[in-house]
CSV table of C-alpha atoms in Angstrom, one decimal:
chain,number,residue,atom,x,y,z
A,486,MET,CA,88.4,89.5,11.4
A,487,ALA,CA,89.2,87.4,14.4
A,488,GLY,CA,92.2,89.6,15.1
A,489,CYS,CA,89.9,92.6,14.9
A,490,LEU,CA,87.5,91.1,17.4
A,491,GLY,CA,90.4,90.5,19.7
A,492,PHE,CA,91.2,94.1,19.5
A,493,ALA,CA,87.7,95.2,20.4
A,494,ILE,CA,87.3,93.8,23.9
A,495,PRO,CA,90.4,95.5,25.5
A,496,LEU,CA,89.4,98.7,23.6
A,497,LEU,CA,85.9,98.6,25.2
A,498,LEU,CA,87.5,98.0,28.5
A,499,LEU,CA,89.8,101.0,28.0
A,500,LEU,CA,86.9,103.2,27.1
A,501,LEU,CA,85.2,102.2,30.3
A,502,LEU,CA,88.3,103.0,32.2
A,503,GLY,CA,88.8,106.2,30.4
A,504,SER,CA,85.3,107.4,31.3
A,505,GLU,CA,86.1,107.3,35.0
A,506,SER,CA,87.7,110.5,36.2
A,507,SER,CA,90.8,109.7,38.2
A,508,ALA,CA,91.7,111.9,41.2
A,509,GLY,CA,88.8,114.2,40.4
A,510,GLY,CA,90.5,117.2,41.8
A,511,ASN,CA,91.7,115.6,45.0
A,512,ARG,CA,95.3,116.7,45.0
A,513,CYS,CA,96.3,114.2,47.7
A,514,VAL,CA,95.2,111.4,45.4
A,515,ALA,CA,97.1,113.0,42.5
A,516,ALA,CA,100.2,113.2,44.7
A,517,ALA,CA,99.8,109.5,45.7
A,518,GLU,CA,99.5,108.5,42.0
A,519,ALA,CA,102.5,110.5,41.1
A,520,CYS,CA,104.6,108.8,43.7
A,521,SER,CA,103.2,105.4,42.7
A,522,ALA,CA,104.3,106.0,39.1
A,523,ASP,CA,107.9,107.0,40.1
A,524,VAL,CA,110.5,104.2,40.3
A,525,ARG,CA,112.2,105.8,43.3
A,526,CYS,CA,109.2,107.1,45.2
A,527,GLN,CA,106.9,104.0,44.9
A,528,PRO,CA,109.1,101.4,46.7
A,529,LEU,CA,109.9,103.8,49.5
A,530,ARG,CA,106.2,104.6,50.0
A,531,THR,CA,105.3,100.9,49.9
A,532,GLU,CA,108.0,100.1,52.4
A,533,TYR,CA,107.0,102.6,55.0
A,534,VAL,CA,103.3,101.7,54.7
A,535,VAL,CA,104.2,98.0,55.0
A,536,GLN,CA,106.3,98.6,58.1
A,537,CYS,CA,103.8,100.9,59.7
A,538,LEU,CA,100.9,98.4,59.1
A,539,GLY,CA,103.0,95.6,60.6
A,540,ARG,CA,102.4,93.8,63.9
A,541,ALA,CA,105.3,93.1,66.4
A,542,THR,CA,105.1,90.1,68.6
A,543,SER,CA,103.5,92.1,71.3
A,544,GLY,CA,100.6,92.9,69.0
A,545,VAL,CA,101.3,96.6,68.6
A,546,CYS,CA,102.9,98.2,65.6
A,547,PRO,CA,106.7,98.1,65.1
A,548,ARG,CA,107.1,101.8,65.8
A,549,ALA,CA,110.9,101.9,65.4
A,550,ARG,CA,110.8,100.2,62.1
A,551,CYS,CA,107.9,102.3,60.9
A,552,HIS,CA,109.8,105.5,61.9
A,553,ARG,CA,113.0,104.4,60.2
A,554,ALA,CA,111.1,103.6,57.0
A,555,LEU,CA,109.4,107.0,57.1
A,556,ARG,CA,112.7,108.8,57.5
A,557,ARG,CA,114.1,106.9,54.6
A,558,PHE,CA,111.1,107.9,52.5
A,559,PHE,CA,111.6,111.6,53.0
A,560,ALA,CA,115.4,111.3,52.9
A,561,HIS,CA,115.7,109.3,49.7
A,562,GLY,CA,112.5,109.9,47.8
A,563,PRO,CA,112.4,112.7,45.2
A,564,PRO,CA,111.5,115.8,47.3
A,565,ALA,CA,109.0,117.1,44.8
A,566,LEU,CA,106.9,113.9,45.2
A,567,THR,CA,107.4,113.2,48.9
A,568,LEU,CA,106.6,116.8,50.0
A,569,ALA,CA,103.6,116.8,47.7
A,570,LEU,CA,102.3,113.8,49.6
A,571,LEU,CA,102.8,115.5,52.9
A,572,PHE,CA,101.6,119.0,52.0
A,573,CYS,CA,99.0,118.4,49.4
A,574,PRO,CA,96.5,121.3,49.7
A,575,CYS,CA,92.9,120.3,50.4
A,576,VAL,CA,89.5,121.9,50.2
A,577,ASP,CA,87.3,119.1,51.5
A,578,ALA,CA,87.3,116.7,54.4
A,579,ALA,CA,87.9,113.6,52.3
A,580,CYS,CA,91.1,115.1,51.0
A,581,ALA,CA,92.2,116.3,54.4
A,582,GLU,CA,91.5,112.9,56.0
A,583,ARG,CA,93.6,111.2,53.3
A,584,ARG,CA,96.3,113.8,54.0
A,585,ARG,CA,96.1,113.1,57.7
A,586,GLN,CA,96.5,109.3,57.1
A,587,THR,CA,99.5,109.7,54.9
A,588,ILE,CA,102.1,108.9,57.5
A,589,VAL,CA,100.0,106.0,58.9
A,590,PRO,CA,99.4,107.9,62.2
A,591,ALA,CA,98.0,105.0,64.1
A,592,CYS,CA,101.6,103.7,64.2
A,593,ALA,CA,103.9,106.6,63.5
A,594,PHE,CA,102.1,109.4,65.4
A,595,LEU,CA,100.2,107.9,68.2
A,596,GLY,CA,102.3,106.5,71.0
A,597,PRO,CA,101.7,103.4,73.1
A,598,GLY,CA,99.6,103.9,76.1
A,599,LEU,CA,96.2,105.4,76.6
A,600,GLY,CA,96.9,109.1,76.2
A,601,PRO,CA,99.6,111.5,74.9
A,602,PRO,CA,102.7,111.8,77.0
A,603,SER,CA,104.0,115.1,78.3
A,604,CYS,CA,105.6,117.3,75.7
A,605,LEU,CA,108.5,117.7,78.1
A,606,ALA,CA,109.2,114.0,77.9
A,607,THR,CA,109.0,114.2,74.1
A,608,LEU,CA,111.4,117.1,74.0
A,609,GLU,CA,113.8,115.2,76.3
A,610,ALA,CA,113.6,112.1,74.2
A,611,CYS,CA,114.5,114.2,71.1
A,612,GLU,CA,117.4,115.9,72.9
A,613,HIS,CA,118.9,112.5,73.8
A,614,SER,CA,118.5,111.2,70.2
A,615,GLY,CA,121.4,111.7,67.7
A,616,VAL,CA,118.9,111.4,65.0
A,617,CYS,CA,116.2,113.8,66.4
A,618,ARG,CA,118.3,116.5,68.0
A,619,PRO,CA,119.9,118.0,64.8
A,620,ARG,CA,116.6,117.8,62.9
A,621,LEU,CA,114.8,119.7,65.7
A,622,ARG,CA,117.5,122.4,65.6
A,623,ALA,CA,117.1,122.7,61.8
A,624,PHE,CA,113.4,123.0,62.2
A,625,GLN,CA,113.8,125.7,64.8
A,626,ALA,CA,116.3,127.6,62.6
A,627,SER,CA,114.1,127.6,59.5
A,628,CYS,CA,110.6,127.7,60.9
A,629,LEU,CA,110.8,130.5,63.4
A,630,PRO,CA,110.9,134.2,62.8
A,631,SER,CA,114.3,135.8,63.4
A,632,GLN,CA,115.1,137.4,66.7
A,633,VAL,CA,115.6,140.7,65.0
A,634,ALA,CA,112.2,140.8,63.3
A,635,PRO,CA,109.8,138.6,65.2
A,636,ASP,CA,106.8,139.5,63.2
A,637,VAL,CA,108.3,138.6,59.8
A,638,CYS,CA,108.7,135.1,58.3
A,639,PRO,CA,111.4,135.3,55.7
A,640,PRO,CA,109.7,134.1,52.5
A,641,GLU,CA,112.8,132.3,51.2
A,642,GLN,CA,112.8,130.2,54.4
A,643,ALA,CA,109.5,128.5,53.5
A,644,THR,CA,111.1,125.8,51.4
A,645,SER,CA,113.7,124.9,54.1
A,646,CYS,CA,111.0,125.1,56.7
A,647,ARG,CA,108.9,122.5,54.9
A,648,ARG,CA,111.9,120.2,54.4
A,649,ALA,CA,112.9,120.6,58.1
A,650,TYR,CA,109.3,119.7,59.1
A,651,ALA,CA,109.3,116.7,56.8
A,652,SER,CA,112.6,115.5,58.3
A,653,LEU,CA,111.0,115.4,61.7
A,654,VAL,CA,108.5,112.8,60.5
A,655,GLY,CA,109.8,109.5,61.9
A,656,THR,CA,111.6,110.9,64.9
A,657,ALA,CA,110.6,111.3,68.5
A,658,VAL,CA,109.1,114.7,67.5
A,659,THR,CA,106.8,113.4,64.7
A,660,PRO,CA,104.1,116.0,63.8
A,661,ASN,CA,100.9,115.4,62.0
A,662,TYR,CA,97.7,117.1,60.9
A,663,VAL,CA,95.2,117.2,63.8
A,664,ASP,CA,91.9,116.9,62.0
A,665,ASN,CA,90.3,116.7,58.6
A,666,GLU,CA,89.1,120.3,58.6
A,667,SER,CA,92.2,122.4,58.6
A,668,SER,CA,96.0,122.4,58.0
A,669,ARG,CA,96.7,122.6,61.7
A,670,VAL,CA,99.5,120.3,62.9
A,671,ALA,CA,100.6,119.2,66.4
A,672,LEU,CA,102.7,116.6,68.2
A,673,TRP,CA,101.2,113.7,70.1
A,674,CYS,CA,101.8,115.2,73.5
A,675,ASP,CA,100.3,117.7,75.9
A,676,CYS,CA,101.2,119.9,78.8
A,677,GLY,CA,98.8,118.7,81.4
A,678,ALA,CA,101.4,117.3,83.7
A,679,SER,CA,104.3,119.7,83.4
A,680,GLY,CA,104.3,121.2,86.9
A,681,ASN,CA,106.3,124.3,87.2
A,682,GLN,CA,107.8,123.8,83.7
A,683,HIS,CA,104.4,124.5,82.2
A,684,GLU,CA,105.6,127.5,80.2
A,685,GLU,CA,108.6,125.7,78.7
A,686,CYS,CA,106.3,122.9,77.8
A,687,GLU,CA,103.8,125.2,76.1
A,688,ASP,CA,106.6,126.9,74.2
A,689,PHE,CA,107.8,123.7,72.8
A,690,ARG,CA,104.3,122.5,71.9
A,691,GLY,CA,103.6,125.9,70.4
A,692,LEU,CA,106.4,125.3,67.8
A,693,PHE,CA,103.8,123.3,66.0
A,694,THR,CA,100.4,124.6,67.2
A,695,ARG,CA,101.1,128.3,67.4
A,696,ASN,CA,103.7,128.9,64.7
A,697,PHE,CA,102.5,131.3,62.0
A,698,CYS,CA,105.7,130.9,60.0
A,699,LEU,CA,105.1,127.1,59.8
A,700,ASP,CA,101.5,127.7,58.9
A,701,ARG,CA,102.5,130.0,56.1
A,702,ALA,CA,105.1,127.7,54.8
A,703,ILE,CA,102.6,124.8,54.7
A,704,GLN,CA,100.0,127.0,53.0
A,705,ALA,CA,102.6,128.5,50.6
A,706,PHE,CA,103.0,125.0,49.2
A,707,GLU,CA,99.6,125.4,47.6
A,708,SER,CA,100.9,128.3,45.5
A,709,GLN,CA,103.6,126.0,44.0
A,710,TRP,CA,101.0,123.4,43.0
A,711,PRO,CA,101.4,121.4,40.9
A,712,PRO,CA,105.0,120.6,41.9
A,713,THR,CA,107.2,119.2,39.2
A,714,LEU,CA,105.5,115.8,39.4
A,715,GLN,CA,107.2,114.8,36.1
A,716,ASP,CA,110.8,115.0,37.4
A,717,HIS,CA,112.2,111.8,35.9
A,718,SER,CA,115.6,113.1,35.0
A,719,GLN,CA,117.4,110.4,36.9
A,720,ASP,CA,115.4,107.6,35.6
A,721,PRO,CA,116.0,106.8,31.9
A,722,GLY,CA,113.7,103.8,31.7
A,723,HIS,CA,110.7,105.6,32.9
A,724,HIS,CA,108.0,106.8,30.5
A,725,PRO,CA,106.9,110.4,31.3
A,726,SER,CA,103.3,109.7,30.3
A,727,GLN,CA,102.7,107.7,33.5
A,728,SER,CA,102.4,110.8,35.7
A,729,SER,CA,100.3,112.9,33.4
A,730,GLY,CA,97.2,111.9,35.2
A,731,ALA,CA,93.7,111.8,33.9
A,732,LEU,CA,94.7,113.0,30.4
A,733,ASP,CA,96.3,109.6,29.8
A,734,HIS,CA,93.1,107.6,29.7
A,735,LEU,CA,91.4,110.1,27.4
A,736,GLU,CA,94.3,110.1,24.9
A,737,ILE,CA,94.5,106.3,25.0
A,738,ALA,CA,90.8,105.9,24.5
A,739,LYS,CA,90.8,108.4,21.5
A,740,HIS,CA,93.7,106.6,19.9
A,741,ASN,CA,92.2,103.2,20.3
A,742,LEU,CA,88.9,104.4,19.0
A,743,GLY,CA,90.6,105.5,15.9
A,744,ASN,CA,92.3,102.1,15.5
A,745,LEU,CA,89.0,100.4,16.0
A,746,ILE,CA,87.3,102.5,13.3
A,747,LEU,CA,90.2,101.6,10.9
A,748,CYS,CA,89.8,98.0,11.8
A,749,MET,CA,86.1,98.0,11.1
A,750,LYS,CA,86.5,99.2,7.5
B,1446,MET,CA,82.4,100.1,38.6
B,1447,ALA,CA,79.5,98.0,37.3
B,1448,PRO,CA,79.8,94.2,37.7
B,1449,GLY,CA,80.0,94.0,33.9
B,1450,GLY,CA,83.2,95.9,34.1
B,1451,VAL,CA,84.7,93.5,36.5
B,1452,LEU,CA,83.5,90.6,34.3
B,1453,LEU,CA,85.2,92.2,31.4
B,1454,SER,CA,88.4,92.5,33.4
B,1455,TYR,CA,88.3,88.8,34.2
B,1456,MET,CA,87.6,87.9,30.6
B,1457,LEU,CA,90.5,90.1,29.5
B,1458,SER,CA,92.9,88.5,32.0
B,1459,LEU,CA,91.9,85.0,31.0
B,1460,TRP,CA,92.3,85.9,27.3
B,1461,LEU,CA,95.7,87.5,27.9
B,1462,LEU,CA,96.8,84.3,29.7
B,1463,LEU,CA,95.7,82.1,26.8
B,1464,ASP,CA,97.2,84.4,24.2
B,1465,LEU,CA,100.6,84.7,25.8
B,1466,CYS,CA,101.3,81.2,27.0
B,1467,GLY,CA,100.7,79.5,23.6
B,1468,GLY,CA,97.2,78.0,23.5
B,1469,PRO,CA,94.7,76.0,25.5
B,1470,ALA,CA,97.1,73.2,26.3
B,1471,ALA,CA,99.2,75.6,28.4
B,1472,LEU,CA,96.4,75.8,30.9
B,1473,GLY,CA,96.8,72.2,31.7
B,1474,SER,CA,100.6,72.4,32.3
B,1475,PRO,CA,101.8,72.1,35.9
B,1476,VAL,CA,102.5,75.2,38.0
B,1477,VAL,CA,105.9,76.5,37.2
B,1478,GLU,CA,108.4,76.4,40.0
B,1479,PHE,CA,110.2,79.8,40.1
B,1480,GLY,CA,113.4,78.2,41.2
B,1481,LYS,CA,113.9,76.6,37.9
B,1482,PHE,CA,114.3,79.7,35.9
B,1483,LEU,CA,117.3,79.9,33.6
B,1484,ALA,CA,120.0,82.4,34.1
B,1485,GLY,CA,120.5,82.9,30.4
B,1486,GLN,CA,116.9,83.5,29.7
B,1487,VAL,CA,116.0,85.9,32.5
B,1488,ALA,CA,114.9,89.2,31.1
B,1489,GLU,CA,114.8,91.7,33.8
B,1490,ALA,CA,114.4,94.7,31.6
B,1491,GLU,CA,112.4,97.5,33.3
B,1492,GLY,CA,110.6,98.4,30.1
B,1493,THR,CA,107.4,100.4,30.6
B,1494,GLN,CA,105.0,101.2,27.8
B,1495,ARG,CA,101.8,103.3,27.5
B,1496,PRO,CA,98.9,101.1,28.4
B,1497,TRP,CA,97.5,100.7,24.9
B,1498,LEU,CA,96.3,97.2,25.6
B,1499,GLY,CA,95.3,96.3,22.0
B,1500,THR,CA,98.6,97.3,20.4
B,1501,ARG,CA,100.5,95.9,23.2
B,1502,ILE,CA,99.0,92.4,22.8
B,1503,ARG,CA,100.0,92.3,19.2
B,1504,ARG,CA,103.5,93.5,19.9
B,1505,ALA,CA,103.9,91.2,22.9
B,1506,ALA,CA,104.3,88.2,20.6
B,1507,ALA,CA,107.1,89.9,18.7
B,1508,SER,CA,109.0,91.5,21.6
B,1509,PRO,CA,111.0,89.5,24.1
B,1510,CYS,CA,109.8,88.5,27.6
B,1511,GLN,CA,110.0,91.6,29.7
B,1512,LEU,CA,108.4,93.5,32.6
B,1513,ARG,CA,105.5,95.7,31.5
B,1514,SER,CA,103.5,98.3,33.4
B,1515,LEU,CA,99.9,99.3,33.5
B,1516,THR,CA,98.4,102.1,35.6
B,1517,LEU,CA,95.0,100.9,36.8
B,1518,PRO,CA,92.2,102.3,39.0
B,1519,VAL,CA,92.1,100.1,42.1
B,1520,ALA,CA,88.7,98.8,41.2
B,1521,GLU,CA,90.1,97.5,38.0
B,1522,LEU,CA,92.3,95.1,39.9
B,1523,GLY,CA,89.2,93.0,40.3
B,1524,LEU,CA,89.9,92.3,44.0
B,1525,GLY,CA,86.9,94.1,45.5
B,1526,TYR,CA,88.8,97.2,46.8
B,1527,VAL,CA,87.5,100.7,46.2
B,1528,SER,CA,89.9,103.7,46.1
B,1529,GLU,CA,90.3,106.9,44.2
B,1530,GLU,CA,94.0,106.0,43.6
B,1531,ARG,CA,95.3,104.4,40.5
B,1532,VAL,CA,98.1,102.0,41.1
B,1533,VAL,CA,100.9,100.7,38.9
B,1534,PHE,CA,100.4,97.0,38.1
B,1535,ARG,CA,103.4,95.2,36.5
B,1536,TYR,CA,103.3,91.9,34.7
B,1537,CYS,CA,105.4,89.8,32.4
B,1538,ALA,CA,104.7,89.3,28.7
B,1539,GLY,CA,106.7,88.6,25.6
B,1540,SER,CA,108.1,85.8,23.6
B,1541,CYS,CA,110.5,83.2,25.0
B,1542,PRO,CA,113.1,81.5,22.8
B,1543,HIS,CA,112.5,77.9,22.3
B,1544,GLY,CA,115.9,76.7,23.6
B,1545,ALA,CA,116.2,74.6,26.7
B,1546,HIS,CA,118.8,74.4,29.5
B,1547,THR,CA,117.4,71.9,31.8
B,1548,GLN,CA,116.6,68.2,31.3
B,1549,HIS,CA,113.0,68.9,31.7
B,1550,GLY,CA,113.3,71.5,29.0
B,1551,LEU,CA,115.1,69.3,26.6
B,1552,THR,CA,112.6,66.5,26.9
B,1553,LEU,CA,109.7,68.9,26.6
B,1554,ALA,CA,111.3,70.5,23.5
B,1555,ARG,CA,111.6,67.1,21.9
B,1556,LEU,CA,108.0,66.2,22.7
B,1557,ARG,CA,106.9,69.6,21.3
B,1558,SER,CA,108.8,69.0,18.0
B,1559,GLN,CA,107.0,65.7,17.7
B,1560,GLY,CA,103.6,67.4,18.3
B,1561,HIS,CA,102.9,65.4,21.5
B,1562,VAL,CA,102.6,68.6,23.6
B,1563,HIS,CA,101.7,72.2,22.8
B,1564,GLY,CA,102.9,75.6,24.0
B,1565,GLY,CA,106.3,76.8,24.7
B,1566,PRO,CA,108.5,78.4,27.4
B,1567,CYS,CA,106.4,80.8,29.3
B,1568,CYS,CA,107.2,84.4,30.3
B,1569,ARG,CA,106.4,84.6,34.0
B,1570,PRO,CA,107.3,86.8,37.0
B,1571,THR,CA,110.3,85.7,39.0
B,1572,ARG,CA,109.7,88.2,41.8
B,1573,TYR,CA,106.7,90.1,43.1
B,1574,THR,CA,106.2,93.3,45.2
B,1575,ASP,CA,103.5,94.6,47.4
B,1576,VAL,CA,101.1,97.3,46.4
B,1577,VAL,CA,99.7,99.8,48.9
B,1578,PHE,CA,97.0,102.4,48.7
B,1579,LEU,CA,94.4,104.3,50.8
B,1580,ASP,CA,90.9,103.1,50.2
B,1581,ASP,CA,87.8,105.2,49.9
B,1582,ARG,CA,87.3,105.1,53.7
B,1583,ASN,CA,90.9,106.3,54.1
B,1584,HIS,CA,92.1,103.0,55.5
B,1585,TRP,CA,95.5,101.7,54.3
B,1586,GLN,CA,95.3,98.5,52.3
B,1587,ARG,CA,98.3,96.3,51.5
B,1588,LEU,CA,98.1,93.8,48.6
B,1589,VAL,CA,100.9,91.4,49.2
B,1590,GLN,CA,102.9,90.3,46.2
B,1591,LEU,CA,100.5,91.8,43.8
B,1592,SER,CA,102.8,93.2,41.1
B,1593,ALA,CA,105.6,91.6,39.2
B,1594,ALA,CA,109.1,92.9,39.9
B,1595,ALA,CA,111.1,90.8,37.5
B,1596,CYS,CA,110.4,88.4,34.6
B,1597,GLY,CA,111.9,85.2,33.3
B,1598,CYS,CA,111.2,82.4,30.8
B,1599,SER,CA,110.4,79.0,32.2
B,1600,ASP,CA,110.9,75.8,30.3
């Protein structure tokens, strides 16, 4: 009987846990949990958050380390999970704000200083960076309509456009969502002080703020939801139940209730 | 979650600790130094199981010391944080063989066989990792060294 009692307390706890709905329809929460449950994704996510929350000796965040960890996250994490974190579709402000915070923008997106720099300076920094320049090229190649048909965004390009966008996170040209009301993205820069290069500046800035192919590619991610969150093919030790979400608790609670009833007899 | 739920969590954690480390006397034993863990007894298996707590506790006594995994809502960590996310919490549990490889262990084993001390080698983490999540106000939180990363048996 003592063994039975010892069974009851954790069971009751589990039933309490099971009654709470996890995620509750917030797909950005679901994406975060899926990443946390994956042996490759979780440490990479933890690493970039830890770096981007850090404090350098000057008191500001260690931006270079934060950026490097972000690039590693998108380069080495399972794409289905990392892109799900970046492009999770949202219907309310809470979800959209979570999505905006994904890349730890206080460190990764905002620069030092009081206001955004000139986009021309951002562009130049990227052109001079061996890491940033090829990624910007790839982004321009897959996220812009072709010269031949400027009103058409080739649908098969959407996937490579999203990947190219993700590869920019953690470079001099790091984009992010601008608010918690829409899926609009932008760089942390403006064209106020661009002199006679104003048009060039706006063209570059418009790659993110006025790019309907990019907008469509981001929104198209929603039609692929849920992404294959249970892709554990390369991880033999991992139990697939870990990413099945809210169903887990319900099944566990039911099973243990059955056990308790047997125990009581 | 209601305060009763948090209390239950603490009770459960305390009960788990008692159950897995061999009785009340174990609570009085000195804090284990992680540096003393034995090469031969380190079990760094990355075994994960479904979080059936009841069944797991019964099986823990039979299966060897190894890393185990639970997916918990952040509130269930009992640390006062609130978040919609569930995080993976890893801990160490399982039986440790009663052999000894250090002088301390040899003496302790002898005293045990004479009934002067209780308990046995304990399955404990040898390494920890941080856990991060976005809380309900969309601020990032970092829980340093919260989750176990590897397990070992201590004398």
